[in-house]
Each structure stands twice: as C-alpha cells, then as structure tokens.
Coordinates of C-alpha atoms in Angstrom, one line a residue:
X1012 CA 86.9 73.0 104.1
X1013 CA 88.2 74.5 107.4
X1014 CA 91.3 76.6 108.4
X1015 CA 93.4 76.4 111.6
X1016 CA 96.5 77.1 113.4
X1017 CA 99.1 75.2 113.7
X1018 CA 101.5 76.8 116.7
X1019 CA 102.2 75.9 120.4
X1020 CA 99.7 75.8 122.9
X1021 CA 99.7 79.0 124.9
X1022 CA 102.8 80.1 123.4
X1023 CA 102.9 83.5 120.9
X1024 CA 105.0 82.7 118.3
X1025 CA 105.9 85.6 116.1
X1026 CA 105.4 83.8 112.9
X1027 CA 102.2 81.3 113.1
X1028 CA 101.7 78.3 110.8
X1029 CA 98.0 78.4 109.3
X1030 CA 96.6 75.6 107.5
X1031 CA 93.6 75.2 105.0
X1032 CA 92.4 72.1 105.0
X1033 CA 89.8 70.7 102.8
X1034 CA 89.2 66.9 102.6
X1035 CA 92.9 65.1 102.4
X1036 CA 94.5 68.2 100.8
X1037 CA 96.1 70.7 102.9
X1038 CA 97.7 74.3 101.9
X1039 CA 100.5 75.6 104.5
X1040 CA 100.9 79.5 105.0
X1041 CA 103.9 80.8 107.4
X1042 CA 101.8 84.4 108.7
X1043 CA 103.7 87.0 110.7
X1044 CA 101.9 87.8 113.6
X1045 CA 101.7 91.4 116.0
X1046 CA 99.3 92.1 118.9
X1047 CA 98.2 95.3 120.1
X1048 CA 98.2 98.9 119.6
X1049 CA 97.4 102.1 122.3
X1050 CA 95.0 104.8 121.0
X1051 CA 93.4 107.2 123.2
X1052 CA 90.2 106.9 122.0
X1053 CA 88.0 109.2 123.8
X1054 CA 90.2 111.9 121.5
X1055 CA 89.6 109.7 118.6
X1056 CA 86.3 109.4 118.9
X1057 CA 85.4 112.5 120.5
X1058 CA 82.9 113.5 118.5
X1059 CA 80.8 110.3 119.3
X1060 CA 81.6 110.7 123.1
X1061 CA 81.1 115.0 122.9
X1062 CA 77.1 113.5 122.3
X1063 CA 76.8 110.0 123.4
X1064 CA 73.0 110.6 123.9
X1065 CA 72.8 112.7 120.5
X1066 CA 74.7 109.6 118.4
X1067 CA 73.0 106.5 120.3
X1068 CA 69.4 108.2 119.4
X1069 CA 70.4 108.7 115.7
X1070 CA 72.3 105.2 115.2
X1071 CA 69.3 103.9 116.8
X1072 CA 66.3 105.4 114.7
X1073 CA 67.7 105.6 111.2
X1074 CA 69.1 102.0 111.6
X1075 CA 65.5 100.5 112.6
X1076 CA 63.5 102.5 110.7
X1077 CA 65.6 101.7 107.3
X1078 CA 65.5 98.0 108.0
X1079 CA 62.0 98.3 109.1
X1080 CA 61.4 99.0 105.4
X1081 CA 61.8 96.2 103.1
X1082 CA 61.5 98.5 100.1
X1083 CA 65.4 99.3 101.6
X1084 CA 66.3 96.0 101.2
X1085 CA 67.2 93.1 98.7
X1086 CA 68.0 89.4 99.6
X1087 CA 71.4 88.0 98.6
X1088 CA 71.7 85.0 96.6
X1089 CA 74.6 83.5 98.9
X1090 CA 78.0 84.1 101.1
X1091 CA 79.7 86.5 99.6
X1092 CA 82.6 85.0 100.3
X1093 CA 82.5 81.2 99.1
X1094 CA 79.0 81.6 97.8
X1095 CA 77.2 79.1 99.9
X1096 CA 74.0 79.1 99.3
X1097 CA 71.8 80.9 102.6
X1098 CA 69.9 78.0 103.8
X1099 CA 73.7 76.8 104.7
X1100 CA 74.0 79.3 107.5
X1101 CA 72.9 79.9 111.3
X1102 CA 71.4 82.8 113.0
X1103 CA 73.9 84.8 115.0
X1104 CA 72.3 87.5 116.4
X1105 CA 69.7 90.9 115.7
X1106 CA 70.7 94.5 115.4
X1107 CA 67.8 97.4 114.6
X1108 CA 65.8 94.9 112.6
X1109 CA 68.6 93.5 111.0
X1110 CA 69.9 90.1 111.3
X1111 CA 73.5 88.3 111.2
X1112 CA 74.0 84.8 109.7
X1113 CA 77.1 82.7 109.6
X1114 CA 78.5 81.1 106.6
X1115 CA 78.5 77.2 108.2
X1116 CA 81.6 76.8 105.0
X1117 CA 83.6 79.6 105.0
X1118 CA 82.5 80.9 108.4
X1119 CA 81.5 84.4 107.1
X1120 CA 78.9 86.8 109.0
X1121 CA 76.8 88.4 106.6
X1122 CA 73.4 90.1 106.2
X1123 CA 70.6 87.9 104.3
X1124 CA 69.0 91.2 103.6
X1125 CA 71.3 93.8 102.3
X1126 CA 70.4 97.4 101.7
X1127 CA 70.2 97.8 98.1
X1128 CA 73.1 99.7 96.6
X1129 CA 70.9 102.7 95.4
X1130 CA 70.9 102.8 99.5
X1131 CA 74.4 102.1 99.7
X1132 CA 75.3 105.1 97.9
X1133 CA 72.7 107.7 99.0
X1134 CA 74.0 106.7 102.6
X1135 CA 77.7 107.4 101.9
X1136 CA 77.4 110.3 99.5
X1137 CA 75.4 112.3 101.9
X1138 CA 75.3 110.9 105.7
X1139 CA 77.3 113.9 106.9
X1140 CA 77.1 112.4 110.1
X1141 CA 78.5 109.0 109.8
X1142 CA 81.6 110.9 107.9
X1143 CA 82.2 113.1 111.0
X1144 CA 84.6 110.3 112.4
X1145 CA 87.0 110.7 109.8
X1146 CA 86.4 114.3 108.6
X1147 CA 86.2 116.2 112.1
X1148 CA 89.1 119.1 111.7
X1149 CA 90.2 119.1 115.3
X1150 CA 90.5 115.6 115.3
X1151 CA 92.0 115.3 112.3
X1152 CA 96.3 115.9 113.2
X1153 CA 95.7 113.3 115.8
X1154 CA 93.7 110.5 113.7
X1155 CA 96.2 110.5 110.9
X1156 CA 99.6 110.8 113.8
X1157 CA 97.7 107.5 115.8
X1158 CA 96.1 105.8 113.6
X1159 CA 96.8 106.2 109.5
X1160 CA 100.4 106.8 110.6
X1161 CA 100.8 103.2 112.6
X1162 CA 99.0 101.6 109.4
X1163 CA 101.5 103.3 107.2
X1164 CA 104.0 101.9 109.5
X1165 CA 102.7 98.3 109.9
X1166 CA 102.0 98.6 106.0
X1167 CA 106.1 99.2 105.8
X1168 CA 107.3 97.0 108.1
X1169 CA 105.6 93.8 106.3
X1170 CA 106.5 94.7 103.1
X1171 CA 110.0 95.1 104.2
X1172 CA 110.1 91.9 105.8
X1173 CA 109.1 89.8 103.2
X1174 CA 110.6 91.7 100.1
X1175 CA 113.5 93.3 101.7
X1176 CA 112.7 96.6 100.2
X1177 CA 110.3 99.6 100.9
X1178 CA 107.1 100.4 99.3
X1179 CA 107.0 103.7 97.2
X1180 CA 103.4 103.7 95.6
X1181 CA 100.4 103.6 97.3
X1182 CA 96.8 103.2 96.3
X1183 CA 94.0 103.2 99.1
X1184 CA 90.7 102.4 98.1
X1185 CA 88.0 103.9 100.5
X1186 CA 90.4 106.6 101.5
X1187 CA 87.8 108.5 103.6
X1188 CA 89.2 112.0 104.4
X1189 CA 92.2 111.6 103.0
X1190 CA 94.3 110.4 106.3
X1191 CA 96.0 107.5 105.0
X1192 CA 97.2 109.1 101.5
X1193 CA 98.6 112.0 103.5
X1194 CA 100.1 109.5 105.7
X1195 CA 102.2 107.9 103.2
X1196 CA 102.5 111.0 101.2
X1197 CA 104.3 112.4 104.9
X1198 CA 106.5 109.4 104.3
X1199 CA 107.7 110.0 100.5
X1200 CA 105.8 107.8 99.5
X1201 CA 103.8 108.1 96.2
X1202 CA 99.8 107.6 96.7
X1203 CA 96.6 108.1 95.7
X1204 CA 92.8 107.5 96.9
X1205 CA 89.5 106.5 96.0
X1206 CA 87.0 107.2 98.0
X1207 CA 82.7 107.8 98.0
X1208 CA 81.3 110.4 100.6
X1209 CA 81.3 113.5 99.0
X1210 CA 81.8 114.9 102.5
X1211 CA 85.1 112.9 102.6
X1212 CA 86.3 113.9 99.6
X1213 CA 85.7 117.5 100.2
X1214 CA 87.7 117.2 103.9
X1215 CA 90.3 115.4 101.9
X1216 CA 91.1 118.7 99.5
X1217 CA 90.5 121.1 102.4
X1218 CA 92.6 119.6 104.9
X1219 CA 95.8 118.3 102.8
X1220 CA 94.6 119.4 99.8
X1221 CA 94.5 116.0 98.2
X1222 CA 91.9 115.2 95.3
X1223 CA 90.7 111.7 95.9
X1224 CA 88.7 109.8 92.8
X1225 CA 84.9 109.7 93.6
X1226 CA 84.2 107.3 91.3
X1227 CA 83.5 103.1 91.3
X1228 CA 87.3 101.6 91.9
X1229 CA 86.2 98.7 90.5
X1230 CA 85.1 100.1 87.2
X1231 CA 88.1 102.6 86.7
X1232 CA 91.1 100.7 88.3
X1233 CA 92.6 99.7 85.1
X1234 CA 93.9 103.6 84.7
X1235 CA 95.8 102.9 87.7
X1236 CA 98.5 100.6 87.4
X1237 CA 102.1 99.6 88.6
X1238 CA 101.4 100.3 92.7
X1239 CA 103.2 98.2 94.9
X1240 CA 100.6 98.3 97.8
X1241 CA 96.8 98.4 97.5
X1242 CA 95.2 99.1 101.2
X1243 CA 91.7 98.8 102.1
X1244 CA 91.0 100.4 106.0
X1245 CA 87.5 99.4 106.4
X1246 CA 86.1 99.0 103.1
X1247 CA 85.4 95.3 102.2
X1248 CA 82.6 95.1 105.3
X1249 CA 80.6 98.0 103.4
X1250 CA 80.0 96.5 100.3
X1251 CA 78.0 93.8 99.3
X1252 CA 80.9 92.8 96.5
X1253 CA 84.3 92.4 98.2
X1254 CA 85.6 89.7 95.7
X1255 CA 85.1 92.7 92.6
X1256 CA 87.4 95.3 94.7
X1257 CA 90.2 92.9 95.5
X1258 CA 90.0 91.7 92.0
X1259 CA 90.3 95.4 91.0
X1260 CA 93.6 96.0 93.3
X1261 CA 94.9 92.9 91.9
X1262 CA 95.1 94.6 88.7
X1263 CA 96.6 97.8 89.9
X1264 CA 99.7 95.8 91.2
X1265 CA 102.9 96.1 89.3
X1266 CA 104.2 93.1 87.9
X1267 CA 106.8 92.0 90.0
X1268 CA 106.7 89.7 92.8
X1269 CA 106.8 92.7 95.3
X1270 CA 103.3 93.7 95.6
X1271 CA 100.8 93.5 98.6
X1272 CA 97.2 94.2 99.3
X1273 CA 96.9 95.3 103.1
X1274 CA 93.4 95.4 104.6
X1275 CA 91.4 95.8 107.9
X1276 CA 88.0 94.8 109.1
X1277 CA 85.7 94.0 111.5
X1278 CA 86.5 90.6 113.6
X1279 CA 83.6 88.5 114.3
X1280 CA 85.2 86.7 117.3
X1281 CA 85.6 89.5 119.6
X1282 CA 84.5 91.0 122.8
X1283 CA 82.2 93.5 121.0
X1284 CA 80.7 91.1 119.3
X1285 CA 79.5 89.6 122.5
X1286 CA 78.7 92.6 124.5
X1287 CA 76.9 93.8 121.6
X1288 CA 74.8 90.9 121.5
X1289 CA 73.8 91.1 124.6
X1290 CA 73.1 95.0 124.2
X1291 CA 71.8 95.2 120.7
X1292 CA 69.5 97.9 120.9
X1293 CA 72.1 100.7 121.6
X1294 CA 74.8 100.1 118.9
X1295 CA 77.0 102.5 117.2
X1296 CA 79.9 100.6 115.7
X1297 CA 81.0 97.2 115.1
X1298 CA 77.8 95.1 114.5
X1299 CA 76.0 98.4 112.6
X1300 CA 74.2 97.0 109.9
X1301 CA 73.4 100.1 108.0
X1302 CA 77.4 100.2 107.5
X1303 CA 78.5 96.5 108.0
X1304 CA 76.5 94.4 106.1
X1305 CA 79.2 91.4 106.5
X1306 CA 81.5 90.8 109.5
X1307 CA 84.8 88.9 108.8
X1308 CA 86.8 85.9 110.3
X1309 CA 90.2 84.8 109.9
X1310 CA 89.3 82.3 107.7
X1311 CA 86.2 84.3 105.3
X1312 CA 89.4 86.6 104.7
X1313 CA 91.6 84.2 103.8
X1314 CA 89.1 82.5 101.8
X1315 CA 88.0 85.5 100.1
X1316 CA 91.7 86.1 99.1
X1317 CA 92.6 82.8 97.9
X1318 CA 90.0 83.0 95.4
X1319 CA 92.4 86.0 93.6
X1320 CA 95.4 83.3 94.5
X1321 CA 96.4 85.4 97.1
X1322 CA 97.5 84.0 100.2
X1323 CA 98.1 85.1 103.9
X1324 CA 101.0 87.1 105.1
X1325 CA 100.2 88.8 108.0
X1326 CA 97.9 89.3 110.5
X1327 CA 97.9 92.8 113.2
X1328 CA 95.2 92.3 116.0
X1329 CA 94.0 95.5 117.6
X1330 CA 90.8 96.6 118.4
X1331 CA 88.1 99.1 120.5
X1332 CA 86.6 96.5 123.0
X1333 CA 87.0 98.0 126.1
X1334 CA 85.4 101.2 124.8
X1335 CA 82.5 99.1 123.9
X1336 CA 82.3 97.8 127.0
X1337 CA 82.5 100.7 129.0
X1338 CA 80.3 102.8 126.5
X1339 CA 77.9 99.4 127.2
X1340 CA 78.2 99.7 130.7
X1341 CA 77.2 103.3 130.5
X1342 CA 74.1 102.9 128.0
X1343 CA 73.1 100.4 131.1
X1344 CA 73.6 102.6 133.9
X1345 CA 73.2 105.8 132.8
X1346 CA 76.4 106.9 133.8
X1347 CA 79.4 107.2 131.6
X1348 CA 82.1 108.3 134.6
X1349 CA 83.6 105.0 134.1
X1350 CA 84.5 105.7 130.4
X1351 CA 85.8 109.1 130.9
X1352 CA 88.0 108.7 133.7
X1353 CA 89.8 104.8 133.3
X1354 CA 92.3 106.7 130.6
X1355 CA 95.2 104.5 130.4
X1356 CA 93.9 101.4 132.3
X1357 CA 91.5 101.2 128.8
X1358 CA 94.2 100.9 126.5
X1359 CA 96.0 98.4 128.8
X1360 CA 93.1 96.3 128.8
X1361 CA 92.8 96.4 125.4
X1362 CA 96.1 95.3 124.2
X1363 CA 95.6 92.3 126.9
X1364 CA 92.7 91.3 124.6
X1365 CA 94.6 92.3 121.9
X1366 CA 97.4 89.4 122.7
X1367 CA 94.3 86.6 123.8
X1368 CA 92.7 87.1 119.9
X1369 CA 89.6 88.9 121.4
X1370 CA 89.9 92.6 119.2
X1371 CA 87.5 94.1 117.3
X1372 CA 89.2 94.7 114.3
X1373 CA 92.4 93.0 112.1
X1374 CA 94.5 94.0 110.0
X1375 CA 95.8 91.3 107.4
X1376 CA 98.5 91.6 104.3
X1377 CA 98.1 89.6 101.5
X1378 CA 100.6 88.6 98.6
X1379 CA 100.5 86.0 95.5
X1380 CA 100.3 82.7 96.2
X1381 CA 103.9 82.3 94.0
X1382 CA 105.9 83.8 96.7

C-alpha cells in the first residue's frame, strides 16, 4: 500500500489528484492545495528567543534525563497508524535518548518507547513552561490575530469551497489557551474547547474568559454533538492514540454531509527534520520527543483517516524552518545576530519552502468518504 500524486511535473496545480494504491486497487482523491503563510516569529515565539540559552538548557536536561529512565517509558505494540508490527520499521534518527522509527507500510514516524500516559499527563497538567508558548499574555493578541485567526480563515474557506456554505459550530480539541475558540467566537461563530494543561485552561478564562473542558475528549465527546467542524492544532502528534480522538470527532459531527475535521501536525519531510538530525542535541521543537512521540506524513494522515472513512480534502503547507535553521546556526556558532536581524528575508524563505513541500508543519481537512 502506497500513496502518490498524481499532477504535472513542476507545475502547482491548485487542486492535486492523490492516489492510494494498494495491489491492483486504486482510490482517487481530488485535494485542494495552498502554500505558504508569513508569521513574524521572533514575536511569536518570543518567549523562546527572550531566553534561548535558558529554554535550550531545559529542553535539553528534562528531555534526556526522562528518557534516560526506562521506568518513564512503555514499548508500543505497533504503528499507531496501520498497526504494523515494530520489527517492520527503520531507524530514523536520535533525539535526548529517544529514538525515531519509520512505519516501512504506512510511512509513519513514531517512538518505539513512549512515555507512559501517567507521564503524559503529569507533563501537560503541570509543565508551566512548555505552556508559556500559548499562554504568554503579551503575546497572546498577536498569536490569536497571526495564527488562530488564519486557521479560522483557512478552516472557512475549505468548508465553503466544498459545501458552499459557512461553518457555524466549532469544536477544537486540544484548545490550548483558548486562541482558536476565541478566534471563531470573534467570527460569530459558535465553539467550544477541550483542552489538558491546567495552565491552559486557566489563561483560557483569564484572557477571553472562556471555560474549556479539562477532561478526556475521547471519553466525554458523546455530550457534544451536531458541530459542523472538529479541529485539532497540534494534538494527534501528542498522544499515543490518534485513531480514539478522530473517532471521538467523528461522533460529534452533525449528520449531514457538511461536516469537516481540520487538523495540523508535524511534517516528517521537512527542512527541520534534516537540520535537526544533524543537530540533535540542541532541540526545542519539531523532533521533541517528550511532546511528539509520532511525526506525520502525507500519507500516515491520510491513512489514519481513512480508517474512520474519511478521506482527503485539503492540504495547507506552512512551516518554521528557516527559524530552525537560523536558531541551528546560532546553537553552532554562538551567535544568534543572524536570527534577530534577517526579519522579512525569514519569512520569504520560508514560504519558498513552503511552495517546494519542505515545511515543518501541515494542515489537512478531512470529510466522509460519501462526498
């Protein structure tokens, strides 16, 4: 079983053809396709750039001392995605003590040792620091105007394209500090959250004063019901169960044909992925295995989704590359002048990589496979 493109050889088309072949039988998915997106992310991310030293040192230690400790860890039985059994996979690369395998069938990256979920939780209910991304109060106005607002957008624009009518309620499962909901909520649209980190959920009620639900989506989803959008922003590379939560937003769909599930993870074939396995000792996102235990492809998504008979819609690349690289380059030289002062040029760059299928990160919408 393999996927691939079917479109013109250096040539964008706006709409690509994917195909999923498997033996003789093939399964065709028209996908819309975008490239690209500028964020100034020395604002985003200022508070990792305010303390480069400070955040490299504490990414650093707590990552190799947890995996260090096999009392931390349990083994997993297979992909996550197509369940493959392990010995099926090949050794990708190293980071803090923790190693990356590739799925040889579905071509997922995963962890062969996962922190248990006792773990899980403790890390996200009380890592203050690993929350400060998304619950930093200065940086909060701009994270949701450049980055939850453009989802809300993309999210929009999809839907629209392929139902010819708007979304109105939202549901966004590992809602962090509350960004997104307010987003859409800024919009007129109708949502709600789940989210974790106690931290998160306590920025999220201080800061728009929205109450997210702190407890296990995929245990309480059945009270919510009739949503024409479920979202995910960088959940499904966190847990070691994706298939449960997109099982879960499957159910909190309405029951018409107009539904989507939107989502966004980490992209394994990306410049970050090579710089960082070149560099692998001074990670701080992307390949961090303490938050991404599994890193996804094009085709692990898709595959992950079809097993819900969901199938592709549409694809958004964008990523943080050329931050890694220069925050890279930095570690390496001790000077981070480079970083600081390239401004624009970065976010050029980027979308360049963006349009050659190099980013970080996609963004993919999904919708049943009876449309």
């Amino acid at each position: 079983m393999y996927w691939k493109r079917e479109n013109r050889l250096n040539v964008k088309d706006p709409v690509e053809t994917w195909i999923r072949q498997d033996n003789d039988a093939a399964e065709k998915y028209q996908v819309i396709v975008d490239f690209g997106k500028r964020t100034d992310l020395l604002k985003l991310k200022k508070n990792i750039v305010s303390d480069i030293q400070g955040n490299l040192s504490f990414y650093k230690d707590s990552r190799s001392n947890f995996f260090s400790n096999k009392d931390n860890l349990e083994p997993v039985a297979g992909c996550p995605v197509c369940k493959s059994p392990v010995e099926n996979t090949s050794y990708q690369t190293n980071i803090y003590n923790a190693a990356y395998y590739q799925c040889a069938n579905c071509t997922h990256i995963y962890l062969l040792d996962i922190p248990k979920l006792s773990a899980i939780e403790e890390f996200y209910r009380t890592n203050n620091r690993y929350a400060q991304t998304y619950t930093n109060k200065e940086a909060a106005e701009f994270r949701l105007n450049n980055v939850d607002a453009a989802l809300a957008d993309y999210m929009c624009k999809i839907f629209s394209s392929i139902f010819n009518t708007n979304p109105t309620n939202i549901l966004d499962i590992g809602a962090g500090g509350g960004h997104f909901v307010e987003a859409c909520q800024r919009k007129n649209m109708q949502a709600k959250g789940f989210e974790f980190s106690e931290s998160s959920i306590a920025f999220a009620k201080e800061a728009w004063d929205i109450s997210l639900d702190h407890r296990d989506y995929t245990k309480a989803y059945q009270e919510y019901a009739d949503y024409d959008v479920v979202t995910f922003w960088g959940l499904l590379e966190h847990v070691p169960n994706p298939l449960e939560f997109i099982k879960a937003a499957s159910g909190s769909l309405n029951q018409r044909s107009d539904k989507m599930i939107v989502c966004r993870v980490p992209k394994w074939d990306s410049l970050s992925t090579g710089v960082q396995s070149l560099c692998s000792d001074t990670i701080v996102r992307h390949l961090d295995p303490l938050g991404h235990i599994m890193i996804y492809t094009e085709s692990s998504l898709c595959e992950l989704f079809r097993q819900i008979g969901y199938k592709p819609a549409a694809i958004w690349y964008y990523g943080m590359d050329m931050y890694e690289l220069l925050m890279q380059i930095g570690h390496k030289s001790g000077n981070y002048d480079h970083l600081m002062k390239l401004g624009d040029l970065q976010q050029e760059l980027q979308v360049l990589l963006d349009n050659f299928y190099l980013s970080d990160l996609m963004v993919m919408a999904f919708v049943p496979n009876e449309l």
